[in-house]
PDB file of C-alpha atoms in Angstrom:
ATOM      1  CA  UNK P   1       0.631   7.868  36.375  1.00 58.00           C
ATOM      2  CA  UNK P   2      -0.423  10.490  33.815  1.00 63.00           C
ATOM      3  CA  UNK P   3       2.246  11.486  31.314  1.00 68.00           C
ATOM      4  CA  UNK P   4       3.928  14.849  31.566  1.00 71.00           C
ATOM      5  CA  UNK P   5       3.298  17.301  28.725  1.00 80.00           C
ATOM      6  CA  UNK P   6       5.246  16.457  25.597  1.00 84.00           C
ATOM      7  CA  UNK P   7       8.509  18.376  25.261  1.00 88.00           C
ATOM      8  CA  UNK P   8       8.557  20.952  22.485  1.00 88.00           C
ATOM      9  CA  UNK P   9      10.830  20.948  19.463  1.00 90.00           C
ATOM     10  CA  UNK P  10      13.933  23.160  19.616  1.00 91.00           C
ATOM     11  CA  UNK P  11      13.118  26.674  18.464  1.00 91.00           C
ATOM     12  CA  UNK P  12      14.848  26.344  15.078  1.00 93.00           C
ATOM     13  CA  UNK P  13      13.184  23.004  14.333  1.00 93.00           C
ATOM     14  CA  UNK P  14       9.747  24.280  15.320  1.00 94.00           C
ATOM     15  CA  UNK P  15      10.137  27.402  13.187  1.00 95.00           C
ATOM     16  CA  UNK P  16      11.052  25.263  10.163  1.00 94.00           C
ATOM     17  CA  UNK P  17       8.204  22.812  10.740  1.00 95.00           C
ATOM     18  CA  UNK P  18       5.703  25.627  11.254  1.00 95.00           C
ATOM     19  CA  UNK P  19       6.627  27.121   7.873  1.00 95.00           C
ATOM     20  CA  UNK P  20       6.191  23.725   6.199  1.00 95.00           C
ATOM     21  CA  UNK P  21       2.937  23.078   8.082  1.00 95.00           C
ATOM     22  CA  UNK P  22       1.422  26.394   7.019  1.00 95.00           C
ATOM     23  CA  UNK P  23       2.224  25.531   3.404  1.00 95.00           C
ATOM     24  CA  UNK P  24       0.430  22.181   3.784  1.00 95.00           C
ATOM     25  CA  UNK P  25      -2.582  23.625   5.612  1.00 96.00           C
ATOM     26  CA  UNK P  26      -3.075  26.271   2.915  1.00 95.00           C
ATOM     27  CA  UNK P  27      -3.901  23.520   0.418  1.00 94.00           C
ATOM     28  CA  UNK P  28      -7.139  22.591   2.186  1.00 94.00           C
ATOM     29  CA  UNK P  29     -10.391  24.527   2.674  1.00 92.00           C
ATOM     30  CA  UNK P  30     -10.750  22.865   6.086  1.00 91.00           C
ATOM     31  CA  UNK P  31      -7.523  22.856   8.091  1.00 91.00           C
ATOM     32  CA  UNK P  32      -8.451  19.584   9.792  1.00 91.00           C
ATOM     33  CA  UNK P  33      -8.015  17.842   6.432  1.00 93.00           C
ATOM     34  CA  UNK P  34      -4.284  18.547   6.658  1.00 94.00           C
ATOM     35  CA  UNK P  35      -3.799  16.168   9.580  1.00 96.00           C
ATOM     36  CA  UNK P  36      -2.609  13.183   7.528  1.00 96.00           C
ATOM     37  CA  UNK P  37       0.140  15.055   5.655  1.00 95.00           C
ATOM     38  CA  UNK P  38       1.163  16.855   8.865  1.00 96.00           C
ATOM     39  CA  UNK P  39       1.673  13.493  10.560  1.00 97.00           C
ATOM     40  CA  UNK P  40       3.941  12.515   7.670  1.00 96.00           C
ATOM     41  CA  UNK P  41       5.744  15.836   8.124  1.00 96.00           C
ATOM     42  CA  UNK P  42       6.555  15.267  11.790  1.00 95.00           C
ATOM     43  CA  UNK P  43       7.468  11.669  10.979  1.00 95.00           C
ATOM     44  CA  UNK P  44      10.019  12.974   8.477  1.00 94.00           C
ATOM     45  CA  UNK P  45      11.668  14.897  11.313  1.00 92.00           C
ATOM     46  CA  UNK P  46      12.201  12.074  13.801  1.00 91.00           C
ATOM     47  CA  UNK P  47      11.526   8.898  11.834  1.00 91.00           C
ATOM     48  CA  UNK P  48       8.374   8.160  13.795  1.00 93.00           C
ATOM     49  CA  UNK P  49       5.393  10.036  15.232  1.00 94.00           C
ATOM     50  CA  UNK P  50       6.324  11.148  18.724  1.00 93.00           C
ATOM     51  CA  UNK P  51       4.207  12.774  21.416  1.00 93.00           C
ATOM     52  CA  UNK P  52       5.957  16.017  20.518  1.00 94.00           C
ATOM     53  CA  UNK P  53       4.935  15.561  16.876  1.00 94.00           C
ATOM     54  CA  UNK P  54       1.325  14.892  17.788  1.00 94.00           C
ATOM     55  CA  UNK P  55       1.230  17.949  20.066  1.00 94.00           C
ATOM     56  CA  UNK P  56       2.648  20.023  17.201  1.00 95.00           C
ATOM     57  CA  UNK P  57      -0.106  18.794  14.846  1.00 95.00           C
ATOM     58  CA  UNK P  58      -2.742  19.541  17.456  1.00 94.00           C
ATOM     59  CA  UNK P  59      -1.402  23.071  17.960  1.00 94.00           C
ATOM     60  CA  UNK P  60      -1.266  23.833  14.244  1.00 95.00           C
ATOM     61  CA  UNK P  61      -4.772  22.497  13.525  1.00 95.00           C
ATOM     62  CA  UNK P  62      -6.520  23.559  16.729  1.00 93.00           C
ATOM     63  CA  UNK P  63      -7.276  19.947  17.623  1.00 94.00           C
ATOM     64  CA  UNK P  64      -6.938  18.008  20.852  1.00 93.00           C
ATOM     65  CA  UNK P  65      -4.076  15.568  21.228  1.00 91.00           C
ATOM     66  CA  UNK P  66      -6.702  12.843  21.611  1.00 92.00           C
ATOM     67  CA  UNK P  67      -8.044  13.621  18.130  1.00 94.00           C
ATOM     68  CA  UNK P  68      -4.546  13.508  16.662  1.00 94.00           C
ATOM     69  CA  UNK P  69      -3.652  10.308  18.518  1.00 93.00           C
ATOM     70  CA  UNK P  70      -6.794   8.601  17.231  1.00 94.00           C
ATOM     71  CA  UNK P  71      -5.620   9.156  13.660  1.00 93.00           C
ATOM     72  CA  UNK P  72      -1.923   8.436  14.264  1.00 93.00           C
ATOM     73  CA  UNK P  73      -2.712   5.077  15.845  1.00 92.00           C
ATOM     74  CA  UNK P  74      -5.222   4.057  13.159  1.00 92.00           C
ATOM     75  CA  UNK P  75      -2.961   4.133  10.090  1.00 89.00           C
ATOM     76  CA  UNK P  76      -0.052   1.706   9.961  1.00 86.00           C
ATOM     77  CA  UNK P  77       2.089   4.056   7.860  1.00 88.00           C
ATOM     78  CA  UNK P  78       2.669   6.137  10.977  1.00 92.00           C
ATOM     79  CA  UNK P  79       5.334   4.594  13.213  1.00 90.00           C
ATOM     80  CA  UNK P  80       4.938   4.933  16.958  1.00 89.00           C
ATOM     81  CA  UNK P  81       8.487   3.986  17.903  1.00 89.00           C
ATOM     82  CA  UNK P  82      11.979   4.538  16.442  1.00 90.00           C
ATOM     83  CA  UNK P  83      12.556   2.524  13.286  1.00 88.00           C
ATOM     84  CA  UNK P  84      15.201   1.955  10.656  1.00 91.00           C
ATOM     85  CA  UNK P  85      16.250   3.898   7.615  1.00 93.00           C
ATOM     86  CA  UNK P  86      14.548   1.259   5.473  1.00 94.00           C
ATOM     87  CA  UNK P  87      11.148  -0.227   6.238  1.00 94.00           C
ATOM     88  CA  UNK P  88      11.142  -3.698   4.684  1.00 95.00           C
ATOM     89  CA  UNK P  89       7.591  -4.990   4.407  1.00 94.00           C
ATOM     90  CA  UNK P  90       6.941  -8.561   3.306  1.00 95.00           C
ATOM     91  CA  UNK P  91       3.446  -9.280   2.043  1.00 93.00           C
ATOM     92  CA  UNK P  92       1.994 -12.289   3.859  1.00 91.00           C
ATOM     93  CA  UNK P  93      -1.539 -12.035   2.521  1.00 90.00           C
ATOM     94  CA  UNK P  94      -3.073 -15.040   0.796  1.00 88.00           C
ATOM     95  CA  UNK P  95      -1.528 -15.062  -2.671  1.00 88.00           C
ATOM     96  CA  UNK P  96       1.896 -13.781  -1.645  1.00 90.00           C
ATOM     97  CA  UNK P  97       1.941 -16.249   1.251  1.00 90.00           C
ATOM     98  CA  UNK P  98       1.142 -19.175  -1.049  1.00 90.00           C
ATOM     99  CA  UNK P  99       3.780 -18.035  -3.540  1.00 90.00           C
ATOM    100  CA  UNK P 100       6.473 -17.831  -0.873  1.00 92.00           C
ATOM    101  CA  UNK P 101       5.830 -14.715   1.208  1.00 92.00           C
ATOM    102  CA  UNK P 102       5.607 -16.625   4.494  1.00 93.00           C
ATOM    103  CA  UNK P 103       8.895 -18.375   3.765  1.00 94.00           C
ATOM    104  CA  UNK P 104      10.565 -15.052   2.897  1.00 95.00           C
ATOM    105  CA  UNK P 105       9.338 -13.405   6.099  1.00 95.00           C
ATOM    106  CA  UNK P 106      10.533 -16.274   8.282  1.00 95.00           C
ATOM    107  CA  UNK P 107      13.891 -16.403   6.504  1.00 95.00           C
ATOM    108  CA  UNK P 108      14.454 -12.652   6.909  1.00 96.00           C
ATOM    109  CA  UNK P 109      13.652 -12.818  10.624  1.00 96.00           C
ATOM    110  CA  UNK P 110      16.355 -15.457  11.041  1.00 95.00           C
ATOM    111  CA  UNK P 111      18.766 -13.696   8.691  1.00 96.00           C
ATOM    112  CA  UNK P 112      18.422 -10.293  10.373  1.00 95.00           C
ATOM    113  CA  UNK P 113      17.929 -11.560  13.906  1.00 94.00           C
ATOM    114  CA  UNK P 114      14.771  -9.490  14.450  1.00 94.00           C
ATOM    115  CA  UNK P 115      11.071 -10.126  14.888  1.00 93.00           C
ATOM    116  CA  UNK P 116       8.069  -8.439  13.344  1.00 93.00           C
ATOM    117  CA  UNK P 117       8.287  -4.656  13.733  1.00 90.00           C
ATOM    118  CA  UNK P 118      11.827  -4.794  15.094  1.00 92.00           C
ATOM    119  CA  UNK P 119      14.934  -2.996  13.855  1.00 93.00           C
ATOM    120  CA  UNK P 120      18.442  -4.297  13.287  1.00 94.00           C
ATOM    121  CA  UNK P 121      21.158  -3.182  15.702  1.00 92.00           C
ATOM    122  CA  UNK P 122      22.724  -0.916  13.095  1.00 92.00           C
ATOM    123  CA  UNK P 123      19.436   0.997  12.710  1.00 91.00           C
ATOM    124  CA  UNK P 124      19.271   0.279   8.994  1.00 94.00           C
ATOM    125  CA  UNK P 125      16.343  -2.130   8.543  1.00 94.00           C
ATOM    126  CA  UNK P 126      12.973  -2.515  10.217  1.00 95.00           C
ATOM    127  CA  UNK P 127      11.207  -5.724   9.221  1.00 95.00           C
ATOM    128  CA  UNK P 128       7.441  -6.160   9.210  1.00 94.00           C
ATOM    129  CA  UNK P 129       4.798  -8.269   7.569  1.00 91.00           C
ATOM    130  CA  UNK P 130       2.198  -6.434   5.494  1.00 89.00           C
ATOM    131  CA  UNK P 131      -1.290  -7.680   4.748  1.00 86.00           C
ATOM    132  CA  UNK P 132      -1.353  -6.597   1.101  1.00 86.00           C
ATOM    133  CA  UNK P 133       0.957  -4.639  -1.170  1.00 81.00           C
ATOM    134  CA  UNK P 134      -1.702  -4.410  -3.939  1.00 82.00           C
ATOM    135  CA  UNK P 135       0.560  -6.184  -6.412  1.00 84.00           C
ATOM    136  CA  UNK P 136      -0.776  -9.730  -6.413  1.00 84.00           C
ATOM    137  CA  UNK P 137       0.251 -10.380 -10.020  1.00 84.00           C
ATOM    138  CA  UNK P 138       3.901  -9.987  -8.964  1.00 88.00           C
ATOM    139  CA  UNK P 139       3.681 -12.213  -5.883  1.00 89.00           C
ATOM    140  CA  UNK P 140       5.541 -12.597  -3.652  1.00 93.00           C
ATOM    141  CA  UNK P 141       6.210  -8.892  -3.187  1.00 92.00           C
ATOM    142  CA  UNK P 142       8.481  -7.034  -0.789  1.00 94.00           C
ATOM    143  CA  UNK P 143       8.312  -3.270  -0.311  1.00 93.00           C
ATOM    144  CA  UNK P 144      11.109  -1.021   0.926  1.00 93.00           C
ATOM    145  CA  UNK P 145       9.910   2.426   2.008  1.00 91.00           C
ATOM    146  CA  UNK P 146       6.820   1.769  -0.165  1.00 89.00           C
ATOM    147  CA  UNK P 147       8.779   0.959  -3.337  1.00 88.00           C
ATOM    148  CA  UNK P 148       8.146  -2.379  -5.060  1.00 90.00           C
ATOM    149  CA  UNK P 149      10.466  -5.376  -5.242  1.00 92.00           C
ATOM    150  CA  UNK P 150       8.508  -7.930  -7.266  1.00 91.00           C
ATOM    151  CA  UNK P 151       8.704 -11.707  -7.692  1.00 91.00           C
ATOM    152  CA  UNK P 152      10.973 -12.195  -4.719  1.00 93.00           C
ATOM    153  CA  UNK P 153      12.527 -15.383  -3.397  1.00 94.00           C
ATOM    154  CA  UNK P 154      14.253 -16.129  -0.109  1.00 95.00           C
ATOM    155  CA  UNK P 155      17.640 -15.672  -1.797  1.00 94.00           C
ATOM    156  CA  UNK P 156      16.801 -12.352  -3.495  1.00 94.00           C
ATOM    157  CA  UNK P 157      15.191 -10.967  -0.338  1.00 94.00           C
ATOM    158  CA  UNK P 158      18.327 -11.775   1.665  1.00 95.00           C
ATOM    159  CA  UNK P 159      20.502 -10.063  -0.932  1.00 94.00           C
ATOM    160  CA  UNK P 160      18.149  -7.069  -0.802  1.00 95.00           C
ATOM    161  CA  UNK P 161      18.441  -6.495   2.943  1.00 95.00           C
ATOM    162  CA  UNK P 162      22.185  -7.182   2.885  1.00 95.00           C
ATOM    163  CA  UNK P 163      22.567  -4.488   0.238  1.00 94.00           C
ATOM    164  CA  UNK P 164      20.536  -2.028   2.278  1.00 94.00           C
ATOM    165  CA  UNK P 165      22.655  -2.611   5.360  1.00 94.00           C
ATOM    166  CA  UNK P 166      25.869  -2.311   3.377  1.00 92.00           C
ATOM    167  CA  UNK P 167      24.835   1.008   1.847  1.00 89.00           C
ATOM    168  CA  UNK P 168      24.770  -0.400  -1.671  1.00 88.00           C
ATOM    169  CA  UNK P 169      22.679   1.152  -4.456  1.00 86.00           C
ATOM    170  CA  UNK P 170      19.508  -0.972  -4.467  1.00 88.00           C
ATOM    171  CA  UNK P 171      17.070  -0.447  -7.338  1.00 87.00           C
ATOM    172  CA  UNK P 172      13.339  -1.244  -7.003  1.00 89.00           C
ATOM    173  CA  UNK P 173      11.690  -3.391  -9.652  1.00 86.00           C
ATOM    174  CA  UNK P 174       9.578  -0.365 -10.548  1.00 81.00           C
ATOM    175  CA  UNK P 175       9.087   3.066  -9.104  1.00 77.00           C
ATOM    176  CA  UNK P 176      11.416   5.776  -7.873  1.00 80.00           C
ATOM    177  CA  UNK P 177      14.922   5.081  -6.552  1.00 83.00           C
ATOM    178  CA  UNK P 178      15.093   4.339  -2.851  1.00 87.00           C
ATOM    179  CA  UNK P 179      15.558   7.051  -0.274  1.00 87.00           C
ATOM    180  CA  UNK P 180      15.476   6.885   3.513  1.00 91.00           C
ATOM    181  CA  UNK P 181      12.254   6.508   5.439  1.00 92.00           C
ATOM    182  CA  UNK P 182      12.456  10.112   6.664  1.00 93.00           C
ATOM    183  CA  UNK P 183      12.867  11.353   3.096  1.00 91.00           C
ATOM    184  CA  UNK P 184       9.951   9.185   1.980  1.00 90.00           C
ATOM    185  CA  UNK P 185       7.785  10.633   4.759  1.00 93.00           C
ATOM    186  CA  UNK P 186       8.486  14.172   3.577  1.00 92.00           C
ATOM    187  CA  UNK P 187       7.420  13.265   0.036  1.00 90.00           C
ATOM    188  CA  UNK P 188       4.228  11.719   1.435  1.00 91.00           C
ATOM    189  CA  UNK P 189       3.621  14.986   3.291  1.00 92.00           C
ATOM    190  CA  UNK P 190       3.244  16.570  -0.127  1.00 91.00           C
ATOM    191  CA  UNK P 191       6.622  18.126  -0.761  1.00 91.00           C
ATOM    192  CA  UNK P 192       8.384  17.572  -4.103  1.00 87.00           C
ATOM    193  CA  UNK P 193      10.993  14.870  -4.485  1.00 80.00           C
ATOM    194  CA  UNK P 194      13.945  16.972  -5.582  1.00 78.00           C
ATOM    195  CA  UNK P 195      16.288  14.090  -6.399  1.00 77.00           C
ATOM    196  CA  UNK P 196      17.286  14.184 -10.089  1.00 73.00           C
ATOM    197  CA  UNK P 197      15.197  11.753 -12.144  1.00 68.00           C
ATOM    198  CA  UNK P 198      13.118  10.504  -9.205  1.00 69.00           C
ATOM    199  CA  UNK P 199       9.768  11.693 -10.557  1.00 68.00           C
ATOM    200  CA  UNK P 200      10.413  10.399 -14.081  1.00 67.00           C
ATOM    201  CA  UNK P 201      11.293   6.988 -12.654  1.00 69.00           C
ATOM    202  CA  UNK P 202       7.847   6.598 -11.107  1.00 62.00           C
ATOM    203  CA  UNK P 203       6.971   3.661 -13.351  1.00 61.00           C
ATOM    204  CA  UNK P 204       3.556   2.173 -13.996  1.00 64.00           C
ATOM    205  CA  UNK P 205       1.629  -1.058 -13.786  1.00 69.00           C
ATOM    206  CA  UNK P 206       3.385  -4.124 -15.140  1.00 70.00           C
ATOM    207  CA  UNK P 207       2.272  -6.271 -18.101  1.00 74.00           C
ATOM    208  CA  UNK P 208       0.414  -8.756 -15.914  1.00 72.00           C
ATOM    209  CA  UNK P 209      -1.705  -5.962 -14.448  1.00 74.00           C
ATOM    210  CA  UNK P 210      -2.640  -4.648 -17.881  1.00 81.00           C
ATOM    211  CA  UNK P 211      -3.709  -7.921 -19.533  1.00 80.00           C
ATOM    212  CA  UNK P 212      -7.418  -7.392 -18.836  1.00 76.00           C
ATOM    213  CA  UNK P 213      -7.286  -3.848 -20.185  1.00 81.00           C
ATOM    214  CA  UNK P 214      -5.570  -4.997 -23.361  1.00 84.00           C
ATOM    215  CA  UNK P 215      -8.158  -7.734 -23.845  1.00 83.00           C
ATOM    216  CA  UNK P 216     -10.976  -5.215 -23.413  1.00 84.00           C
ATOM    217  CA  UNK P 217      -9.400  -3.025 -26.081  1.00 86.00           C
ATOM    218  CA  UNK P 218      -9.106  -5.958 -28.485  1.00 82.00           C
ATOM    219  CA  UNK P 219      -5.326  -5.798 -28.491  1.00 80.00           C
ATOM    220  CA  UNK P 220      -4.948  -9.462 -27.529  1.00 71.00           C
ATOM    221  CA  UNK P 221      -6.513 -12.721 -28.648  1.00 68.00           C
ATOM    222  CA  UNK P 222      -9.128 -13.825 -26.094  1.00 62.00           C
ATOM    223  CA  UNK P 223      -8.016 -16.614 -23.807  1.00 61.00           C
ATOM    224  CA  UNK P 224      -8.697 -20.154 -25.046  1.00 67.00           C
ATOM    225  CA  UNK P 225     -10.971 -22.298 -22.921  1.00 66.00           C
ATOM    226  CA  UNK P 226      -9.067 -25.336 -21.639  1.00 67.00           C
ATOM    227  CA  UNK P 227     -11.292 -28.361 -21.073  1.00 70.00           C
ATOM    228  CA  UNK P 228     -10.788 -30.735 -18.165  1.00 69.00           C
ATOM    229  CA  UNK P 229      -8.407 -33.615 -18.763  1.00 68.00           C
ATOM    230  CA  UNK P 230     -10.103 -36.541 -20.522  1.00 65.00           C
ATOM    231  CA  UNK P 231     -12.855 -34.476 -22.023  1.00 63.00           C
ATOM    232  CA  UNK P 232     -13.112 -32.350 -25.099  1.00 59.00           C
ATOM    233  CA  UNK P 233     -15.401 -29.759 -26.522  1.00 58.00           C
ATOM    234  CA  UNK P 234     -18.951 -30.813 -27.247  1.00 56.00           C
ATOM    235  CA  UNK P 235     -19.600 -31.811 -30.828  1.00 54.00           C
ATOM    236  CA  UNK P 236     -22.686 -29.663 -30.930  1.00 54.00           C
ATOM    237  CA  UNK P 237     -23.181 -26.330 -29.212  1.00 54.00           C
ATOM    238  CA  UNK P 238     -25.805 -26.447 -26.478  1.00 50.00           C
ATOM    239  CA  UNK P 239     -29.322 -25.541 -27.497  1.00 49.00           C
ATOM    240  CA  UNK P 240     -30.152 -21.912 -26.994  1.00 50.00           C
ATOM    241  CA  UNK P 241     -32.078 -21.455 -23.790  1.00 45.00           C
ATOM    242  CA  UNK P 242     -33.580 -18.052 -23.279  1.00 46.00           C
ATOM    243  CA  UNK P 243     -34.545 -16.866 -19.849  1.00 44.00           C
ATOM    244  CA  UNK P 244     -37.868 -15.379 -18.867  1.00 42.00           C
ATOM    245  CA  UNK P 245     -36.220 -11.963 -19.056  1.00 44.00           C
ATOM    246  CA  UNK P 246     -35.465 -12.210 -22.779  1.00 43.00           C
ATOM    247  CA  UNK P 247     -38.280  -9.875 -23.784  1.00 44.00           C
ATOM    248  CA  UNK P 248     -40.485  -9.721 -25.746  1.00 44.00           C
ATOM    249  CA  UNK P 249     -40.994 -13.523 -25.536  1.00 44.00           C
ATOM    250  CA  UNK P 250     -43.333 -15.018 -22.972  1.00 47.00           C
ATOM    251  CA  UNK P 251     -41.939 -17.379 -20.372  1.00 45.00           C
ATOM    252  CA  UNK P 252     -43.739 -20.316 -22.017  1.00 45.00           C
ATOM    253  CA  UNK P 253     -41.809 -19.657 -25.215  1.00 47.00           C
ATOM    254  CA  UNK P 254     -38.465 -19.147 -23.510  1.00 46.00           C
ATOM    255  CA  UNK P 255     -38.681 -22.171 -21.205  1.00 48.00           C
ATOM    256  CA  UNK P 256     -39.720 -25.309 -23.137  1.00 54.00           C
ATOM    257  CA  UNK P 257     -39.697 -27.394 -19.959  1.00 56.00           C
ATOM    258  CA  UNK P 258     -42.647 -25.368 -18.616  1.00 50.00           C
ATOM    259  CA  UNK P 259     -44.930 -24.750 -21.602  1.00 51.00           C
ATOM    260  CA  UNK P 260     -47.841 -23.585 -19.479  1.00 47.00           C
ATOM    261  CA  UNK P 261     -46.144 -20.271 -18.792  1.00 43.00           C
ATOM    262  CA  UNK P 262     -47.042 -17.735 -16.131  1.00 44.00           C
ATOM    263  CA  UNK P 263     -50.559 -16.946 -15.099  1.00 45.00           C
ATOM    264  CA  UNK P 264     -50.150 -13.271 -15.972  1.00 46.00           C
ATOM    265  CA  UNK P 265     -48.030 -11.246 -18.327  1.00 47.00           C
ATOM    266  CA  UNK P 266     -44.475 -10.734 -17.119  1.00 46.00           C
ATOM    267  CA  UNK P 267     -44.064  -7.388 -15.441  1.00 46.00           C
ATOM    268  CA  UNK P 268     -47.613  -7.144 -14.167  1.00 43.00           C
TER     269      UNK P 268
END
């Protein structure tokens, strides 16, 4: 059976959201470009993107609900069902999985009594596996409302979720202090984080991420080549072997094994 039209927000809620939406839309030369932040805005109201929220976005941007639904269902940051105050995402992509991410995810499912994408009975924690948190040098990584908890173990991950459920002050490894998922969604919609010190605590890449940059700048000694066990460095450096592209030499000069050289000049 076809669904009935989505119910509207209460008048006071809609008036508030419309004022916020107009502020967001004004940032873009094409109003359609405001769809992503508007989806975060309606998610900040109810904790997930409802049919009412999608109808609101469609009304504000003069789009069809089908166009809004296509976007809302494409991006995993938009929740389609009620979820917890804290979204706990465990990276189970290759490196994190090898370093213990799979074990952490399985342990948290048992510890919390929930499956992937499910929420604890107290409404505090929604657990999910994430394909990549873009922090491979701190594997295994857990994210809570998109804030990093690096170098996790089964024990530390359990303490993390227990602290969240108990209402304890839980500090990310780097980044801003934690806030609820609704509050995070409003920040992602483009509104300032007004908590004291939250912006200054944004953090940056860790030392492991910056090693290559420091090497390129000459701030570190280049890495030493480690030879396979049982072998050492060659007594003599290998003979220089120039390729046929080392102009201005001919191929016959740069490749002693084929002294005849090419039939024509290189580049002809």
